[in-house]
Coordinates of C-alpha atoms in Angstrom, one line a residue:
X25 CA 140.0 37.8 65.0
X26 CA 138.5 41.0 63.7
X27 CA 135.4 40.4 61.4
X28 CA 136.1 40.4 57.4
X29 CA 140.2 40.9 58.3
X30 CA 141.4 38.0 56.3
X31 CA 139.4 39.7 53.3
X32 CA 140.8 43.4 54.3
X33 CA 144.5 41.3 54.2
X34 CA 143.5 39.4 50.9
X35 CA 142.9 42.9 49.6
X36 CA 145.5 44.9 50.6
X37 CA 148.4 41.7 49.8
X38 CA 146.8 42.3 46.5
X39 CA 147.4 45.6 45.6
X40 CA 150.8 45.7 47.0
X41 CA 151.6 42.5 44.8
X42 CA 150.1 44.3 41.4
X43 CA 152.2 47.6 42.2
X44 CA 155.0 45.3 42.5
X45 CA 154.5 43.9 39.2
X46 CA 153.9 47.5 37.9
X47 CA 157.2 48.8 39.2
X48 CA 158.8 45.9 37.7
X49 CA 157.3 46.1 34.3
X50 CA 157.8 50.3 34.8
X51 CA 161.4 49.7 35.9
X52 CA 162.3 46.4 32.8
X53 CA 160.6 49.3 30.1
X54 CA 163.0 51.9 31.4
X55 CA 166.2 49.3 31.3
X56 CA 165.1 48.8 27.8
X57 CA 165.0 52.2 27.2
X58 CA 168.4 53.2 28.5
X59 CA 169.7 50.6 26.4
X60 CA 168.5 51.4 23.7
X61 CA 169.7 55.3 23.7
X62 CA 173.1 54.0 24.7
X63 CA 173.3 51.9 21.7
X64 CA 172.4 55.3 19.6
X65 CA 174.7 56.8 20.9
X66 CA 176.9 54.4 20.4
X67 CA 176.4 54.1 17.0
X68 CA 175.8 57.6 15.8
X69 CA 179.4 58.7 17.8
X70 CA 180.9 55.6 15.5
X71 CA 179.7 57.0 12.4
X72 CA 180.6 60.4 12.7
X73 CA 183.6 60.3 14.5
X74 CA 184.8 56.5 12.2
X75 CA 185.7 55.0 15.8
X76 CA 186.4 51.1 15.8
X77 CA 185.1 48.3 18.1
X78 CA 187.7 50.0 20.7
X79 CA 186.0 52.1 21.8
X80 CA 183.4 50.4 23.2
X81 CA 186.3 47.9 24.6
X82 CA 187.2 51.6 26.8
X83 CA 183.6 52.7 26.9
X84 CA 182.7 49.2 28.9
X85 CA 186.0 50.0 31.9
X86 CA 185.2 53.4 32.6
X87 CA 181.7 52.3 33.1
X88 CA 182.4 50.4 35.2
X89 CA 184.7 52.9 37.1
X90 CA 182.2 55.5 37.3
X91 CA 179.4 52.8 38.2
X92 CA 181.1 50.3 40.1
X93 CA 177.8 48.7 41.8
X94 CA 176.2 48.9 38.8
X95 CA 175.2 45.7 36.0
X96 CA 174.8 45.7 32.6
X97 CA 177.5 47.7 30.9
X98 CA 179.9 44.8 30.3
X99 CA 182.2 44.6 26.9
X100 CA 179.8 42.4 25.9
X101 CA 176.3 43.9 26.7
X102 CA 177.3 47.4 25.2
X103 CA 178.0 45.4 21.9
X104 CA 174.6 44.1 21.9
X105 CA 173.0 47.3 22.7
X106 CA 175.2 48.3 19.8
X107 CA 173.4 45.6 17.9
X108 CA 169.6 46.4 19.2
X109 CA 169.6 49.7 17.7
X110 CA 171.4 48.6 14.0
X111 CA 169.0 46.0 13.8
X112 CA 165.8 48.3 14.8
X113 CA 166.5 51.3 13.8
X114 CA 164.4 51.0 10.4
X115 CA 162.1 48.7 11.6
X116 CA 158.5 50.3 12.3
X117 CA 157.2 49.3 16.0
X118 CA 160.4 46.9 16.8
X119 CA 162.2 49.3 19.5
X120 CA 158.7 49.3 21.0
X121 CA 157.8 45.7 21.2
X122 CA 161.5 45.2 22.6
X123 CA 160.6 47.5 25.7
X124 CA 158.0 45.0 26.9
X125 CA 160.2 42.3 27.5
X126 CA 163.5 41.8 29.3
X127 CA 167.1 42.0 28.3
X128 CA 167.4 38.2 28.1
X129 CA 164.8 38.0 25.8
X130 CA 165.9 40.9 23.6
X131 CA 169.4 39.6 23.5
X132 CA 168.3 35.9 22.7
X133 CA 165.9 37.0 19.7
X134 CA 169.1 38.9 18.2
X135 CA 171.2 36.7 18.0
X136 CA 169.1 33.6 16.8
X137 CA 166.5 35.5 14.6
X138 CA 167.9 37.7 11.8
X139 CA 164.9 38.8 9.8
X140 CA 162.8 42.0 10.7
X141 CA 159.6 40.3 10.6
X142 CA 160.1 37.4 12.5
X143 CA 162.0 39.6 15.3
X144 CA 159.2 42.1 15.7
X145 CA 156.7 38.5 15.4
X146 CA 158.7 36.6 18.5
X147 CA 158.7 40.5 20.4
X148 CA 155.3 40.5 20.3
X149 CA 154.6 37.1 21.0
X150 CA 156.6 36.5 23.8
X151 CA 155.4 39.8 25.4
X152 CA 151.6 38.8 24.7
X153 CA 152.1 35.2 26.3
X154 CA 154.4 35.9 29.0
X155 CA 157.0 33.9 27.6
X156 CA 160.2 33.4 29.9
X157 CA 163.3 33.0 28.0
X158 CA 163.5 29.3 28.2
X159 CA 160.3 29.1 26.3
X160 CA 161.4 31.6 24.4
X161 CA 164.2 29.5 23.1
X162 CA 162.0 26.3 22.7
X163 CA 159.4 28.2 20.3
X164 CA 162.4 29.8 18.1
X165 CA 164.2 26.1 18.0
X166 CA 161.1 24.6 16.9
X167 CA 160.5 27.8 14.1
X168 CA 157.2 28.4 15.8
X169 CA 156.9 31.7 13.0
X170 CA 157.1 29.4 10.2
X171 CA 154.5 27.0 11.7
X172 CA 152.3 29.6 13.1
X173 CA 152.7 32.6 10.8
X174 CA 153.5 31.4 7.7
X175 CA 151.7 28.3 7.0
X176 CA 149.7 27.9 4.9
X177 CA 146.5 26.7 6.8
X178 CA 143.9 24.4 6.0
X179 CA 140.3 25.0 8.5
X180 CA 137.3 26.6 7.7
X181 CA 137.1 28.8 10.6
X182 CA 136.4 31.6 8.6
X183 CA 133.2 30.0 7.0
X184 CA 131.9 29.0 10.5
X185 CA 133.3 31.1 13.1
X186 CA 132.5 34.6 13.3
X187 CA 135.4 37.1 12.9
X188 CA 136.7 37.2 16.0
X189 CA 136.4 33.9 17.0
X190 CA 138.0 33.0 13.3
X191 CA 140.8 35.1 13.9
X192 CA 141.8 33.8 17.3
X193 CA 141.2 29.9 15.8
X194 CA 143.6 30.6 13.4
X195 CA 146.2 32.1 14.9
X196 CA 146.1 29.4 17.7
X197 CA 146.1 26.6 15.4
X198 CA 149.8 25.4 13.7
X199 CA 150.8 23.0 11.0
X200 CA 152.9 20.8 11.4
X201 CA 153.0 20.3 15.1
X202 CA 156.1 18.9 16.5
X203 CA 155.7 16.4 18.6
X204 CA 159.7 15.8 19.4
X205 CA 159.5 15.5 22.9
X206 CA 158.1 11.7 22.5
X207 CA 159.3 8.2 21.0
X208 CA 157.2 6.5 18.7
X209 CA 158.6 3.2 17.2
X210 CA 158.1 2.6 13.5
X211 CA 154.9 0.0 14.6
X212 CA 153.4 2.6 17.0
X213 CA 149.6 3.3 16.6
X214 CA 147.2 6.2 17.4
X215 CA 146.5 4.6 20.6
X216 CA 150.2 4.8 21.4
X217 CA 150.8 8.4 19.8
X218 CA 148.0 9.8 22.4
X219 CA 149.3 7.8 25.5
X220 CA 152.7 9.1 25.1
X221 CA 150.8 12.9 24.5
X222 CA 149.0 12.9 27.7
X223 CA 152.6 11.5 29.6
X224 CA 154.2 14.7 27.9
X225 CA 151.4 17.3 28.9
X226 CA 153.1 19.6 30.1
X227 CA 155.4 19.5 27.1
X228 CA 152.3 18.7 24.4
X229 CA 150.5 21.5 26.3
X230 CA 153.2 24.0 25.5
X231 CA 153.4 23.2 22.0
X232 CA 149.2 23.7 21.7
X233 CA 149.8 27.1 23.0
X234 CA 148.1 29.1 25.3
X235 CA 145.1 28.9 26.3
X236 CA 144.6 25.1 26.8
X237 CA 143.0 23.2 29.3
X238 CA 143.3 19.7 29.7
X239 CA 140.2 18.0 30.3
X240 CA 140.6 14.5 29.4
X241 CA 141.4 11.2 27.7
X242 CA 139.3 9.0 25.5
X243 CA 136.6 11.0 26.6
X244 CA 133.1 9.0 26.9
X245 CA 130.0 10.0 24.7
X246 CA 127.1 8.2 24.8
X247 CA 124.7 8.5 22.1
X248 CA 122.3 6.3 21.0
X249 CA 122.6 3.8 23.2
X250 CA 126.3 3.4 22.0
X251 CA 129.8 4.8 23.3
X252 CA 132.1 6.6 21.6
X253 CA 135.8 8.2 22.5
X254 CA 136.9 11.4 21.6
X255 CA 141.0 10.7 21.6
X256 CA 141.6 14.0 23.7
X257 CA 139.7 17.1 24.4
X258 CA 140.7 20.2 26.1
X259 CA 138.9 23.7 27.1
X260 CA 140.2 26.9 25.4
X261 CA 140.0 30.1 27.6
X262 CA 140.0 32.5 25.1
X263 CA 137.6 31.2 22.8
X264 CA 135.2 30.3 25.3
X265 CA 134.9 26.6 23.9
X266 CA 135.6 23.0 23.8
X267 CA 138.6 21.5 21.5
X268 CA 138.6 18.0 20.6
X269 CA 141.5 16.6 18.8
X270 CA 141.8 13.0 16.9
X271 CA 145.5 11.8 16.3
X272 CA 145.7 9.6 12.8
X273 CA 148.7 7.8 12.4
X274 CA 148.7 8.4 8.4
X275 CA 147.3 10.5 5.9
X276 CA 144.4 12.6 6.2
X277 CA 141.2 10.9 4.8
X278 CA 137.9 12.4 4.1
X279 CA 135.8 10.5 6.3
X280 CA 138.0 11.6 9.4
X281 CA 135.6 14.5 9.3
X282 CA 132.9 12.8 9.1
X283 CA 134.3 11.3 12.6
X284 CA 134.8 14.7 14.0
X285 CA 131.5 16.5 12.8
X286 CA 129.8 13.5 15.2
X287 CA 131.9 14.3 17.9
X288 CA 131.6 17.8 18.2
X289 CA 127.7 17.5 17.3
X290 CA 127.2 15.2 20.4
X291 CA 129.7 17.3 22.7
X292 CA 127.4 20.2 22.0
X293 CA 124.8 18.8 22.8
X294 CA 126.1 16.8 26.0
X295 CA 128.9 18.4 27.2
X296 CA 128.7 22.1 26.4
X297 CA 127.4 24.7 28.9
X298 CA 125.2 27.9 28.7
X299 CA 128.3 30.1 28.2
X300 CA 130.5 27.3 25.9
X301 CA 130.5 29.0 22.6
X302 CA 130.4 26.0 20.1
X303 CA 132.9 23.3 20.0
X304 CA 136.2 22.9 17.1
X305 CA 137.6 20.2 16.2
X306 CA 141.0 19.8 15.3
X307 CA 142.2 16.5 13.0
X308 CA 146.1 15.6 13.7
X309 CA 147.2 13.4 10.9
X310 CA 151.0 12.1 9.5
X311 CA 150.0 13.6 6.2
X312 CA 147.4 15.5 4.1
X313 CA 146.7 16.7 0.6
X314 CA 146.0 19.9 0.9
X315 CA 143.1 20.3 -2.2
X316 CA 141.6 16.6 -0.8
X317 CA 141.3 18.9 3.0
X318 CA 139.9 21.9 1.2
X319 CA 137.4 20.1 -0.6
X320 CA 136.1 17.3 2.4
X321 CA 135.7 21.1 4.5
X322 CA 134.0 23.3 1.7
X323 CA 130.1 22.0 3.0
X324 CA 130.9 21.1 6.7
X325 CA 129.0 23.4 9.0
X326 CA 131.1 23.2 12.2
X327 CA 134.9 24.6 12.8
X328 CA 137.6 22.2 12.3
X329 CA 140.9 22.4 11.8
X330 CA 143.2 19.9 10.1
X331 CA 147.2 20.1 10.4
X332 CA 150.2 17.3 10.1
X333 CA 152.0 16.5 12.7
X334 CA 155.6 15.8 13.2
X335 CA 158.1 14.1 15.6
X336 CA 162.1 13.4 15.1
X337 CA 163.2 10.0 16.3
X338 CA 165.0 10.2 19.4
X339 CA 168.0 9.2 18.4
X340 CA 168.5 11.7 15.8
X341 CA 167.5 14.7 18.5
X342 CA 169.7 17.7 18.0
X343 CA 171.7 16.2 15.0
X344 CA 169.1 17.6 12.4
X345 CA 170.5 21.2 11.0
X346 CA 168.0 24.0 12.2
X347 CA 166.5 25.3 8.9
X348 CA 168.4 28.5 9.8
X349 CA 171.7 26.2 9.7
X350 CA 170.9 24.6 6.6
X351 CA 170.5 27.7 4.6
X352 CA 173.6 28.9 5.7
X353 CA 175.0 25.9 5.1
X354 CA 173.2 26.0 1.0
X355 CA 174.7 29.6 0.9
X356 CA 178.6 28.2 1.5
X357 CA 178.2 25.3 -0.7
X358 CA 179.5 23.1 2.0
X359 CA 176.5 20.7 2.1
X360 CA 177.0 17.6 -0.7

């Protein structure tokens, strides 16, 4: 074997595999793109020319006369390209977002998501974490906007983190988490709660977001002689630091952060390299009063973050109304 080949072979399967991905994201945009102008048209022809749904009903067979190998231009997806333009026409930076993901996606965001700002919101998420569409589905079904983008927050990130690091914090950090993926009997305690996390990673991982490592269990700090467990820490990527998270069964009680200012004081100090920026905490609890968390966080020096978290009994899985479904419901007056 030649010197340095396996490196001149690591290199060159490289580059082929990122023009690959290129292509692929260059030939998805221009998909999008067609799609798009063949909705306007669409739509523009209807309005001047006051031409029903049959027309796309003939548009779709002579498609597929003149492009016979070709996919795509089905009854069906020439009615949703129909719908992609009416529903972003008027919406600043939608058409846009919807050319960095693929026509699964697009089509699954219209037709579960109806308003503006939580389409372009899920468009620009999915695109900025790589979402496939199964994951897609799972954050829209658990109404990740709501929880992610609309909540209303309790940390003080802003106080002790500086701006970018704040930002990102934030915007990583959810309330309520659902935890719906495990069983918890009515008895269950916060032993049980993180056991049953750390079966589910992969599933408890996804609902943390991007970004997290796992890096252990009940992880061991000594200090002073003395040991003490953090219920489950992970590494964040992005923000360059540790996360430590304590699960409480009930409501949220001001000497929980006394707990967690220990813990990430001694991580700091015992865990944390050179190039760790400093460690956050993050307190999961059942319940919390919001002005009791404001004011236990208005003097603490160190990031932490303190959200509820939820889980639906097994049993009741998928028989709970959506919130989308119950509004609809409200709006027919069919709910007593």
């Amino acid at each position: 074997m030649m010197p340095d080949y396996e490196r001149l072979l690591a290199d060159v399967k490289s580059r082929v595999d990122r023009a690959r991905l290129r292509a692929a994201a260059s030939l998805n945009e221009a998909t999008l793109r067609l799609y798009w102008d063949i909705g306007r048209l669409i739509v523009e022809r209807q309005e001047k020319e006051g031409w029903g749904d049959a027309v796309i009903e003939r548009l779709a067979r002579d498609l597929k006369r003149a492009f016979p190998d070709a996919r795509g231009f089905s009854r069906r997806n020439l009615f949703q390209m129909r719908l992609l333009f009416i529903s972003y026409r008027q919406v600043p930076n939608c058409a846009d977002a919807s050319a960095q993901l693929g026509w699964s996606h697009n089509v699954l965001i219209l037709r579960k998501i109806g308003d503006p700002a939580a389409r372009l919101w899920y468009l620009r998420e999915a695109a900025r974490n790589g979402w496939s569409v199964r994951v897609l589905r799972h954050q829209i079904d658990t109404d990740l906007y709501r929880r992610q983008a609309l909540s209303a927050k309790t940390h003080n990130f802003r106080k002790t983190l500086p701006p970018s690091r704040s930002d990102l914090a934030e915007e990583m950090l959810k309330d309520p988490y659902r935890f719906d993926f495990i069983g918890l009997g009515p008895r269950a305690r916060e032993r049980d709660l993180e056991r049953a996390l750390v079966n589910r990673l992969r599933d408890f991982l996804l609902e943390l977001g991007v970004g997290f490592a796992f890096v252990g269990r009940q992880y061991r700090l000594e200090v002073g002689g003395r040991e003490h467990f953090i219920d489950l820490l992970f590494y964040h990527l992005k923000l360059r630091s540790y996360v430590a998270i304590d699960l409480k069964m009930g409501e949220f009680e001001p000497a929980d952060l006394g707990q967690m200012n220990f813990y990430l004081s001694a991580l700091d100090d015992l865990a944390r390299h050179a190039e760790d920026l400093p460690s956050i905490g993050l307190i999961l609890c059942r319940e919390k009063n919001r002005t009791t968390v404001e004011y236990a966080l208005r003097d603490l020096d160190r990031p932490v973050g303190v959200a509820e978290w939820q889980s639906v009994p097994g049993a009741f899985r998928g028989c709970l109304p959506s919130p989308e479904q119950l509004a609809a419901e409200l709006e027919k007056g069919d709910l007593s």
